[in-house]
Tab-separated table of C-alpha atoms in Angstrom:
chain	number	residue	atom	x	y	z
E	30	MET	CA	66.520	45.991	28.489
E	31	SER	CA	65.735	43.324	31.118
E	32	TYR	CA	63.383	40.527	29.980
E	33	GLU	CA	61.259	39.570	33.128
E	34	ARG	CA	59.600	36.223	32.734
E	35	GLU	CA	55.939	35.977	32.373
E	36	ASP	CA	55.534	33.840	35.503
E	37	ALA	CA	57.499	36.339	37.537
E	38	LEU	CA	55.024	39.011	36.653
E	39	GLU	CA	52.251	36.758	37.385
E	40	ALA	CA	53.654	36.020	40.800
E	41	LYS	CA	53.924	39.846	41.537
E	42	VAL	CA	50.291	40.344	40.431
E	43	MET	CA	49.021	37.501	42.706
E	44	LYS	CA	51.085	38.809	45.687
E	45	ARG	CA	49.814	42.323	45.151
E	46	LEU	CA	46.127	41.202	45.089
E	47	GLU	CA	46.605	39.023	48.120
E	48	GLY	CA	48.226	42.089	49.819
E	49	ILE	CA	45.067	44.213	49.352
E	50	GLY	CA	42.714	41.452	50.669
E	51	TYR	CA	41.931	38.978	47.883
E	52	GLU	CA	41.850	35.434	48.993
E	53	ARG	CA	44.114	33.233	46.924
E	54	VAL	CA	42.348	29.985	45.953
E	55	PRO	CA	43.653	26.981	43.977
E	56	ILE	CA	41.215	26.577	41.066
E	57	ARG	CA	42.525	24.753	38.033
E	58	SER	CA	39.524	23.597	36.065
E	59	ASN	CA	35.948	24.477	35.132
E	60	GLU	CA	34.766	21.817	37.639
E	61	ALA	CA	36.619	23.386	40.435
E	62	LEU	CA	35.364	26.743	39.458
E	63	GLU	CA	31.791	25.634	39.695
E	64	GLN	CA	32.325	23.847	43.046
E	65	ASN	CA	33.980	27.158	44.417
E	66	PHE	CA	30.914	29.219	43.128
E	67	ARG	CA	28.506	26.626	44.876
E	68	ASP	CA	30.454	26.803	48.096
E	69	ILE	CA	30.328	30.565	48.256
E	70	LEU	CA	26.590	30.562	47.461
E	71	ASN	CA	26.010	28.291	50.417
E	72	ARG	CA	28.243	30.348	52.742
E	73	ARG	CA	26.775	33.774	51.686
E	74	HIS	CA	23.011	33.111	52.052
E	75	ALA	CA	21.658	32.515	55.523
E	76	LYS	CA	19.122	29.925	54.521
E	77	LEU	CA	21.800	27.841	52.597
E	78	LYS	CA	23.988	27.664	55.655
E	79	ALA	CA	21.401	25.521	57.468
E	80	GLU	CA	20.240	23.747	54.243
E	81	PRO	CA	22.772	23.967	51.462
E	82	LEU	CA	21.727	23.457	47.768
E	83	SER	CA	21.119	19.859	46.858
E	84	ASP	CA	22.754	18.451	43.682
E	85	LYS	CA	19.403	18.768	41.866
E	86	GLU	CA	19.025	22.384	42.936
E	87	PHE	CA	22.404	23.379	41.887
E	88	SER	CA	22.076	21.658	38.607
E	89	ARG	CA	18.832	23.495	38.076
E	90	LEU	CA	20.445	26.794	38.944
E	91	MET	CA	23.390	26.240	36.535
E	92	THR	CA	20.947	25.368	33.733
E	93	GLN	CA	19.245	28.737	34.248
E	94	ILE	CA	22.369	31.021	34.675
E	95	ASN	CA	25.260	29.221	32.927
E	96	ASN	CA	26.599	29.842	29.459
E	97	LYS	CA	24.426	32.831	28.774
E	98	SER	CA	25.412	35.793	26.690
E	99	VAL	CA	27.796	38.378	28.287
E	100	PHE	CA	24.966	40.972	28.322
E	101	ASP	CA	22.604	38.464	30.021
E	102	SER	CA	25.195	37.309	32.426
E	103	ALA	CA	25.721	40.896	33.505
E	104	LYS	CA	22.088	41.354	34.200
E	105	ILE	CA	21.948	38.084	36.259
E	106	LEU	CA	24.982	39.381	38.156
E	107	ARG	CA	23.304	42.625	39.063
E	108	ASP	CA	19.747	41.347	39.790
E	109	LYS	CA	18.199	39.028	42.383
E	110	PHE	CA	17.477	35.483	41.120
E	111	VAL	CA	14.551	33.340	42.229
E	112	LEU	CA	15.341	29.607	42.563
E	113	LYS	CA	12.623	27.009	43.200
E	114	ARG	CA	13.826	24.493	45.693
E	115	ASP	CA	13.070	20.801	45.825
E	116	ASP	CA	10.316	21.402	48.352
E	117	GLU	CA	8.636	24.036	45.902
E	118	THR	CA	9.669	26.974	48.077
E	119	GLU	CA	11.399	29.854	46.484
E	120	LEU	CA	14.767	31.019	47.387
E	121	TYR	CA	16.124	34.597	46.380
E	122	LEU	CA	19.721	34.532	45.474
E	123	GLU	CA	21.995	37.493	45.232
E	124	PHE	CA	25.194	37.082	43.199
E	125	PHE	CA	26.581	40.502	43.965
E	126	ASP	CA	25.902	42.875	46.870
E	127	GLN	CA	25.946	46.366	45.368
E	128	LYS	CA	25.060	48.118	48.579
E	129	ASN	CA	27.716	46.725	50.879
E	130	TYR	CA	30.760	45.628	48.984
E	131	ALA	CA	32.371	44.133	52.151
E	132	ARG	CA	29.620	41.425	52.103
E	133	ASN	CA	31.111	40.085	48.877
E	134	SER	CA	33.787	37.488	48.690
E	135	PHE	CA	36.912	38.563	46.638
E	136	GLN	CA	39.170	35.851	45.429
E	137	VAL	CA	42.097	35.434	42.845
E	138	THR	CA	43.428	32.410	41.201
E	139	ASN	CA	45.740	31.579	38.387
E	140	GLN	CA	46.345	29.029	35.651
E	141	ILE	CA	42.746	27.805	35.275
E	142	SER	CA	42.884	25.167	32.472
E	143	VAL	CA	39.840	24.761	30.221
E	144	GLU	CA	39.136	22.595	27.185
E	145	ASP	CA	36.306	23.851	24.902
E	146	ARG	CA	36.898	24.006	21.209
E	147	PHE	CA	40.673	24.234	22.091
E	148	LYS	CA	42.728	24.013	25.305
E	149	GLY	CA	43.137	27.233	27.089
E	150	ARG	CA	45.002	28.243	30.334
E	151	TYR	CA	44.249	31.707	31.797
E	152	ASP	CA	46.994	33.539	33.591
E	153	VAL	CA	45.195	35.417	36.468
E	154	THR	CA	41.480	35.349	37.229
E	155	VAL	CA	39.663	37.663	39.760
E	156	LEU	CA	36.525	36.267	41.223
E	157	ILE	CA	33.625	38.004	42.994
E	158	ASN	CA	31.421	35.603	44.922
E	159	GLY	CA	32.994	32.734	42.942
E	160	LEU	CA	32.201	34.282	39.433
E	161	PRO	CA	35.232	35.210	37.151
E	162	VAL	CA	34.607	38.838	36.597
E	163	VAL	CA	38.087	39.995	35.582
E	164	GLN	CA	40.688	38.206	33.480
E	165	LEU	CA	44.320	39.263	33.326
E	166	GLU	CA	46.442	38.254	30.472
E	167	LEU	CA	50.207	38.760	31.005
E	168	LYS	CA	53.239	38.838	28.851
E	169	ARG	CA	56.954	39.063	29.710
E	170	ARG	CA	58.515	42.493	29.341
E	171	GLY	CA	59.490	43.105	25.822
E	172	VAL	CA	56.493	41.374	24.265
E	173	ALA	CA	54.026	43.774	22.423
E	174	ILE	CA	50.730	44.286	24.296
E	175	ASN	CA	49.017	43.288	21.086
E	176	GLU	CA	50.058	39.695	21.608
E	177	ALA	CA	48.073	39.552	24.848
E	178	PHE	CA	45.094	41.165	23.048
E	179	ASN	CA	45.265	38.590	20.272
E	180	GLN	CA	45.388	35.799	22.852
E	181	VAL	CA	42.256	37.130	24.688
E	182	LYS	CA	40.541	37.344	21.211
E	183	ARG	CA	41.233	33.733	20.578
E	184	TYR	CA	40.062	32.770	24.099
E	185	ARG	CA	36.795	34.666	23.617
E	186	ARG	CA	36.155	32.934	20.295
E	187	ASP	CA	37.172	29.360	21.382
E	188	ASN	CA	37.140	29.039	25.077
E	189	TYR	CA	34.991	31.505	27.052
E	190	THR	CA	31.944	29.391	27.917
E	191	GLY	CA	30.020	28.599	31.093
E	192	LEU	CA	30.768	30.884	34.100
E	193	PHE	CA	33.434	32.729	32.121
E	194	ARG	CA	30.613	34.513	30.340
E	195	TYR	CA	30.454	36.537	33.468
E	196	THR	CA	33.828	38.132	32.687
E	197	GLN	CA	33.207	41.835	32.646
E	198	LEU	CA	36.679	43.226	32.159
E	199	PHE	CA	40.032	42.187	30.529
E	200	LEU	CA	43.318	43.576	31.740
E	201	LEU	CA	46.521	43.124	29.710
E	202	SER	CA	50.032	43.916	30.824
E	203	ASN	CA	53.713	43.300	29.737
E	204	TYR	CA	54.929	45.180	32.925
E	205	ASN	CA	55.829	48.359	30.984
E	206	ASP	CA	52.367	48.722	29.345
E	207	THR	CA	49.025	47.986	31.039
E	208	ARG	CA	45.675	48.374	29.275
E	209	TYR	CA	42.090	47.255	29.830
E	210	PHE	CA	38.805	46.899	27.970
E	211	ALA	CA	35.231	45.834	28.615
E	212	ASN	CA	33.794	42.477	27.584
E	213	GLY	CA	30.805	42.101	25.387
E	214	ASP	CA	28.963	39.916	22.872
E	215	LYS	CA	30.186	41.845	19.816
E	216	GLU	CA	33.624	41.581	18.125
E	217	ILE	CA	36.433	43.317	20.113
E	218	MET	CA	38.895	45.665	18.560
E	219	LYS	CA	42.212	47.060	19.627
E	220	SER	CA	40.729	50.540	19.536
E	221	HIS	CA	38.594	49.465	22.521
E	222	MET	CA	41.634	49.253	24.801
E	223	PHE	CA	42.252	51.978	27.285
E	224	TYR	CA	45.557	52.779	29.078
E	225	TRP	CA	45.848	52.124	32.754
E	226	THR	CA	46.090	55.591	34.340
E	227	ASP	CA	46.259	57.313	37.710
E	228	GLU	CA	43.477	59.535	39.156
E	229	GLU	CA	44.696	62.467	37.001
E	230	ASN	CA	44.647	60.363	33.873
E	231	ASN	CA	48.360	60.032	33.626
E	232	ARG	CA	49.612	56.664	32.120
E	233	ILE	CA	51.071	54.417	34.593
E	234	VAL	CA	54.256	52.942	33.249
E	235	ARG	CA	57.261	51.090	34.795
């Protein structure tokens, strides 16, 4: 059996996502993640192109949407959000366009380092409009998929704060075996994992 290195699998995943249209962005910290989110907000909303969010406005926004429960974060992601600007006018923000997916910004990054209760570094992160909605945990070929699950479990307990509460889906792979499960506020269990399958529900293996 060949033992493909974890970083080799990571490189393949990144290349594949770039190949189907995801923009590769260099995000290595929580601070860079928040700045990228802010930049995309200003770019996606017509009123913000002419008058971008001020530091106070962005700080106020983050106070209201950041570090919420996974359930509340999902609601914020789906609904329109009203932000009061410095001049007391109201601005309606949309974090995800459900009607026209092409109006959303799709990005991918890797090796984001965070330091909450403990240090953590995430393999691959998929972002929609700057929010990290899918997290991929990869292991080299030959390592049990449960190792990836246990690592995600530790990250959820010790590290997933701030905008990472918007993570909706976890995808685990050791190249031969790929599984996924939804995020939530309750304890996750291995029985929550589903196999990655094709349209006819056949498991995809390599």
